[in-house]
Structures are given as C-alpha cells and as structure tokens.
Short mmCIF file of C-alpha atoms in Angstrom, two decimals:
data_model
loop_
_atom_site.label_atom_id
_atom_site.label_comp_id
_atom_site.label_asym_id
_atom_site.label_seq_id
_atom_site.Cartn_x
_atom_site.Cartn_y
_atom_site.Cartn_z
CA UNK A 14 5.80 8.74 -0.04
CA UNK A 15 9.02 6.77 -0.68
CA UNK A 16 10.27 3.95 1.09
CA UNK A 17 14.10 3.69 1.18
CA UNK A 18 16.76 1.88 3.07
CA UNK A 19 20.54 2.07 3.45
CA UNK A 20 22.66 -0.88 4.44
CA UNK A 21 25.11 -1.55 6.77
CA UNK A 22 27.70 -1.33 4.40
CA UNK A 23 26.77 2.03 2.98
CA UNK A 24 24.55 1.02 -0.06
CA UNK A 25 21.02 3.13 -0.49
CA UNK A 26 18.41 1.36 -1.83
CA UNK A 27 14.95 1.74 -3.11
CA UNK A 28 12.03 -0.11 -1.49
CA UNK A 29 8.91 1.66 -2.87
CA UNK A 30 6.47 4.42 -3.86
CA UNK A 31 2.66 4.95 -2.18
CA UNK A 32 0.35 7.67 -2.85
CA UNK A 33 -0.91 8.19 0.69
CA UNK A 34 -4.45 8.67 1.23
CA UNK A 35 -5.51 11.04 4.10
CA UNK A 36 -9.04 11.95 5.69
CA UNK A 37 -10.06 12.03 9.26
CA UNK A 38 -11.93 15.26 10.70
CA UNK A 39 -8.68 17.38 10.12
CA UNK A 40 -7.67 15.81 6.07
CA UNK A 41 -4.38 14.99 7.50
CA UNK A 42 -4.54 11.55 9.22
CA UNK A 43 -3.81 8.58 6.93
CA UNK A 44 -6.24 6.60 6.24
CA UNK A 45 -5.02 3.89 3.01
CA UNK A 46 -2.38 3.99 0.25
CA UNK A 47 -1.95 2.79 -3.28
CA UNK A 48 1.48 1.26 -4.70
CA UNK A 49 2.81 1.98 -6.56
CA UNK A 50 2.51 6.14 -6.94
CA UNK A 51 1.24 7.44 -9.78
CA UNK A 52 3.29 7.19 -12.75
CA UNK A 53 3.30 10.18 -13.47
CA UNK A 54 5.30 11.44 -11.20
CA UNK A 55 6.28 8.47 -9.29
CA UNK A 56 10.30 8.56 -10.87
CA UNK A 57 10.45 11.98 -10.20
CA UNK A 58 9.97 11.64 -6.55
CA UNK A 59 12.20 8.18 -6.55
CA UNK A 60 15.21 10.93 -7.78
CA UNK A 61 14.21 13.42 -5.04
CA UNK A 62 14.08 10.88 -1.97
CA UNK A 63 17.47 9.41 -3.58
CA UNK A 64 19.04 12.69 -3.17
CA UNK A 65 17.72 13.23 0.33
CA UNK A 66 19.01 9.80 1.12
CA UNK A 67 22.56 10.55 -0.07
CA UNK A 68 22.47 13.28 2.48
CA UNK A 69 21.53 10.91 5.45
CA UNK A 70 24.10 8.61 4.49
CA UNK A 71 26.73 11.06 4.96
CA UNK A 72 25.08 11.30 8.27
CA UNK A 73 25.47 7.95 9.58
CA UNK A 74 21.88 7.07 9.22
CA UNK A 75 20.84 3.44 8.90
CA UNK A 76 18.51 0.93 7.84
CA UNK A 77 14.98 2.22 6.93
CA UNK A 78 13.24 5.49 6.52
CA UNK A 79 10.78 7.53 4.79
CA UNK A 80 10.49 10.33 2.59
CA UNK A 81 7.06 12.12 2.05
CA UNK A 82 6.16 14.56 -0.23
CA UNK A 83 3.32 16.72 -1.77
CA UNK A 84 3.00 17.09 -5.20
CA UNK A 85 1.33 19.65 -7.06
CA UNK A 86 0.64 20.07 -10.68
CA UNK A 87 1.73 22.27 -12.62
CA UNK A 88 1.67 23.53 -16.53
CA UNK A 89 1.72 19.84 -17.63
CA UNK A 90 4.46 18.72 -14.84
CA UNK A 91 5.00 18.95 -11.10
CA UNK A 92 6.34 20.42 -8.56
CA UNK A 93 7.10 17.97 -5.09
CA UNK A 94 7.93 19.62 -1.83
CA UNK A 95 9.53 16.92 0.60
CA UNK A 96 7.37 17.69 3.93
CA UNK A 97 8.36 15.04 6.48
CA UNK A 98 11.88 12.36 6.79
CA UNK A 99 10.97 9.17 8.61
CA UNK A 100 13.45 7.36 10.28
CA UNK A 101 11.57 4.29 10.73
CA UNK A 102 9.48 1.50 8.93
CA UNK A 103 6.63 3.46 7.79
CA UNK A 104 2.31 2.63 7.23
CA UNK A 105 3.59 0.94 4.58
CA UNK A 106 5.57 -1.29 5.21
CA UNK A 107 3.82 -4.25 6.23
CA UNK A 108 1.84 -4.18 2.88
CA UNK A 109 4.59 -3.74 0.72
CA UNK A 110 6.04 -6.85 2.76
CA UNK A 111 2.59 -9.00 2.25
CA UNK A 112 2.82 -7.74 -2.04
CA UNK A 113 7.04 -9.21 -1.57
CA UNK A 114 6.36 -12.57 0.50
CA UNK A 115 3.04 -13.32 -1.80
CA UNK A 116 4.19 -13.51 -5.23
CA UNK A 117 7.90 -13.58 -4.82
CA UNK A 118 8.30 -10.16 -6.85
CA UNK A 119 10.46 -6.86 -6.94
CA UNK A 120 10.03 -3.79 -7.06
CA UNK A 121 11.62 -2.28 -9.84
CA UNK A 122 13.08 0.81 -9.77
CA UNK A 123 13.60 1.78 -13.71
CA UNK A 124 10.02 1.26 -14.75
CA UNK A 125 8.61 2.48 -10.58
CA UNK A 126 6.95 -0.85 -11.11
CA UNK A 127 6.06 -4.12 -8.61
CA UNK A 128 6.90 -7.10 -11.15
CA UNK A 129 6.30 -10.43 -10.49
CA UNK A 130 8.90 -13.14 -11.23
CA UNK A 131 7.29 -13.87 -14.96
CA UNK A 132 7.10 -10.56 -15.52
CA UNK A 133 3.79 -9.40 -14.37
CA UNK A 134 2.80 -6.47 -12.81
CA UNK A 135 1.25 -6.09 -9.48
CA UNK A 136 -0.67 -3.16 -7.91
CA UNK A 137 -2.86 -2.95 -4.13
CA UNK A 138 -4.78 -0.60 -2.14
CA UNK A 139 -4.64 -1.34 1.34
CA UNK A 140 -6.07 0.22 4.46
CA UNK A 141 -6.20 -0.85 7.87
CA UNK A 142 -9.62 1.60 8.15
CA UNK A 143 -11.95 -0.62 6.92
CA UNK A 144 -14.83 0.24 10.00
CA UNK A 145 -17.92 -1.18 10.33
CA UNK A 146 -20.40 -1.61 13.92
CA UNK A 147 -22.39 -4.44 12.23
CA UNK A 148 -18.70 -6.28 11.44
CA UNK A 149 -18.92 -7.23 15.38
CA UNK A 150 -21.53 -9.69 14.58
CA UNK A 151 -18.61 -11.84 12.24
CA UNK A 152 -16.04 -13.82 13.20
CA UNK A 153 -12.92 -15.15 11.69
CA UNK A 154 -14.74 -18.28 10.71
CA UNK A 155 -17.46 -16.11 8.72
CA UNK A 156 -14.50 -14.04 7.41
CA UNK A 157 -12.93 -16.28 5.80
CA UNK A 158 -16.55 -18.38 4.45
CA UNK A 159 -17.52 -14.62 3.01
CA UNK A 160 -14.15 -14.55 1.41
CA UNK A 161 -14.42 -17.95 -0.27
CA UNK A 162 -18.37 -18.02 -1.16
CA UNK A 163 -17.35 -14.19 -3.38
CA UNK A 164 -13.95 -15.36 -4.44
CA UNK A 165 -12.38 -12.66 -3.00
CA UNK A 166 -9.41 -14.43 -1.07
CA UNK A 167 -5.90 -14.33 -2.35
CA UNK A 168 -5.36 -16.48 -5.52
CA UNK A 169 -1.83 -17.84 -5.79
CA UNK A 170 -2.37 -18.99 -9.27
CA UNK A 171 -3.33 -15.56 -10.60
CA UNK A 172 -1.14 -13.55 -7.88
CA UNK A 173 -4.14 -11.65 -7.46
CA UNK A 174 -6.76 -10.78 -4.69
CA UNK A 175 -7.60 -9.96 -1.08
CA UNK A 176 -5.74 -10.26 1.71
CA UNK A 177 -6.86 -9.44 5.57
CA UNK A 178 -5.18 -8.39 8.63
CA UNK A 179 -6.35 -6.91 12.24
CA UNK A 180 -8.69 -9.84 11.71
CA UNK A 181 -8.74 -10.29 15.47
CA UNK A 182 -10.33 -6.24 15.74
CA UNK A 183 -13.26 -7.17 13.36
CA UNK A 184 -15.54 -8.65 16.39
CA UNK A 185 -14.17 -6.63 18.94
CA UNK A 186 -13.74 -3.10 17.51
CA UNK A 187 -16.01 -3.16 14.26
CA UNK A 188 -12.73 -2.85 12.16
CA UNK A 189 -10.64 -4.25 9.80
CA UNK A 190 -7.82 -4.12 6.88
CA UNK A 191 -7.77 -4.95 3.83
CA UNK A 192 -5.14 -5.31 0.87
CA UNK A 193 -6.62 -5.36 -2.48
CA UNK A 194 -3.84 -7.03 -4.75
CA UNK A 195 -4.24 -6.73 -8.47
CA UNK A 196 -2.68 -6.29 -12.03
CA UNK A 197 -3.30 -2.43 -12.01
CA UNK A 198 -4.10 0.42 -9.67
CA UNK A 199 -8.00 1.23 -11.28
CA UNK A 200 -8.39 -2.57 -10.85
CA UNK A 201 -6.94 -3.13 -7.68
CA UNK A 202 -8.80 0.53 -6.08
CA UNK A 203 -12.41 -1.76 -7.80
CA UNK A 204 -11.19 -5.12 -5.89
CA UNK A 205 -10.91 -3.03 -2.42
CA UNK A 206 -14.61 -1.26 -3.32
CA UNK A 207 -16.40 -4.63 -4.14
CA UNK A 208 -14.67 -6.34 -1.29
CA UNK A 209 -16.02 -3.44 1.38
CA UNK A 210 -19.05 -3.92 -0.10
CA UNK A 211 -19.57 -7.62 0.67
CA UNK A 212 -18.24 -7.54 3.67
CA UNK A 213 -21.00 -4.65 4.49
CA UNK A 214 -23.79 -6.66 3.08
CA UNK A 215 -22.79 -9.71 4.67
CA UNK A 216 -22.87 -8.22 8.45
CA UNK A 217 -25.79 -6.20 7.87
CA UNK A 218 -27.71 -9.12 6.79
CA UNK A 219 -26.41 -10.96 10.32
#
C-alpha cells in the first residue's frame, strides 16, 4: 500500500510504502505490515499511486488517502493492479507516525527509504495482533520490567527497538501491538519474532 497526501494548496506528496500482511479465517483481513515495501517493487508502485493521486487532485480531494495494490511477479518484473483508494488515514498510519516522532527521520522518496537525520536507515514490522490468553496475567508494570530485563525497549541512542501500544488491552483482552524498529526489514521482522517470544514465555511462566 501507499500512503499519500495532498495539501491544501494543491501539492501531492508522498508519505510511505507498507507491504500489508493479511490472514484471518478468510486471508483477507490485515493482520501487520512492514515499511518500507519491498524494494523491489516499492518505486514502481510510488509512480502508480502518484498517478492515481494526480487524478484525485483534479477532483478536489484533500488531505490523506491510500492506495493499495497487488503485485504479482512476473518474467523477472511485476505487474501491480491498484485494488482499493482510501480516503482516509490508513492501518498505517500511526506506525509510520511513531518511526517519524522517534528518530526525527524522513521518508525518502528517491531511494523508497526511511532515513534518519545522520543518514541511517530505519525499517519496522508492526502489528496490533499480537494475542495471547496467558498475556491477561501481565500488567503494564510487568510490561515494561519484561521489556527492560531482555533489552527489548526502544533505544534512542541506536534509534532502534520495540515499541508498544494497546498496552491497556494486554490484561483485559489477551492482546497487544507491537512495532519492531530496526536498521533493515530481515532484522526488524527477527526483533518482532524474539520480542513475541518473550513476551509468550514470560506470561506462560506467570
């Protein structure tokens, strides 16, 4: 999916690129995202969502909306079909805003890259479908003593780590989200794994 936005005064701009994640008992219901979208094709859909932007524009449309698409491989490339036009913040959002207000970066839009202000690049996976019945038995306290005892909270120094929110549905609801911030998607996908995995071991073990 691509994230865009046009302004009051009639200028489109990027925001960002996510490779959605979907599951549930149909396939189709989201369930987490990675930023930014593959690089393989993630300038090629930047161009496409550009072009339907222009076309909103014309239309009056403002502020922020969403453009997703399916993308399918083919002999070495790939094709994108645009399947769905957002006009609102998207599942996204909020993440991309926690990756912005953290480390003070950009997302730029020549290299379909999240760089930080020295230069540094910045990756997460992030779901709000973290669900376990055994995380009833923690509470924010224990959260954040789990977090610090594995080193898994947010480090401002490196710009890298975990950050939680929904905190308040962990002891009600069993469930919980999770944004796994790091220098590269394969690293930041390993961050989210080890991080479900403490926090599994940790409420199993009471």
């Amino acid at each position: 999916s691509v994230q865009l936005r046009i302004t009051p005064v009639g200028d489109l701009e990027m925001i960002s690129t996510h490779d959605q994640i979907l599951g549930g008992p149909s396939g189709q219901i989201f369930q987490a995202c990675t930023f930014p979208a593959d690089p393989a094709y993630a300038l090629e859909i930047q161009r496409l969502a550009l072009r339907v932007g222009e076309v909103l524009k014309r239309r009056g449309v403002l502020g922020r909306f969403g453009v997703d698409f399916v993308s399918v491989p083919r002999d070495g490339g790939w094709d994108h079909f645009a399947i769905e036009i957002n006009l609102r913040k998207g599942g996204t959002t909020h993440t991309f805003q926690m990756l912005q207000f953290l480390t003070g970066g950009r997302y730029d839009t020549a290299r379909a890259e999240f760089v930080t202000p020295d230069g540094a690049t910045r990756c997460y996976y992030a779901t709000d479908n973290v669900v376990n019945a055994a995380y009833r038995l923690l509470t924010p306290e224990d959260l954040i003593e789990v977090t610090d005892r594995h080193d898994l909270h947010f480090d401002a120094a490196r710009q890298c780590g975990v950050v939680f929110n929904l905190i308040g549905a962990m002891s009600e609801f069993g469930k919980i989200g999770v944004v796994a911030i790091e220098q590269d998607r394969e690293r930041a996908q390993a961050l989210f794994r080890d991080t479900v995995r403490v926090l599994d071991e940790e409420a199993e073990r009471g």
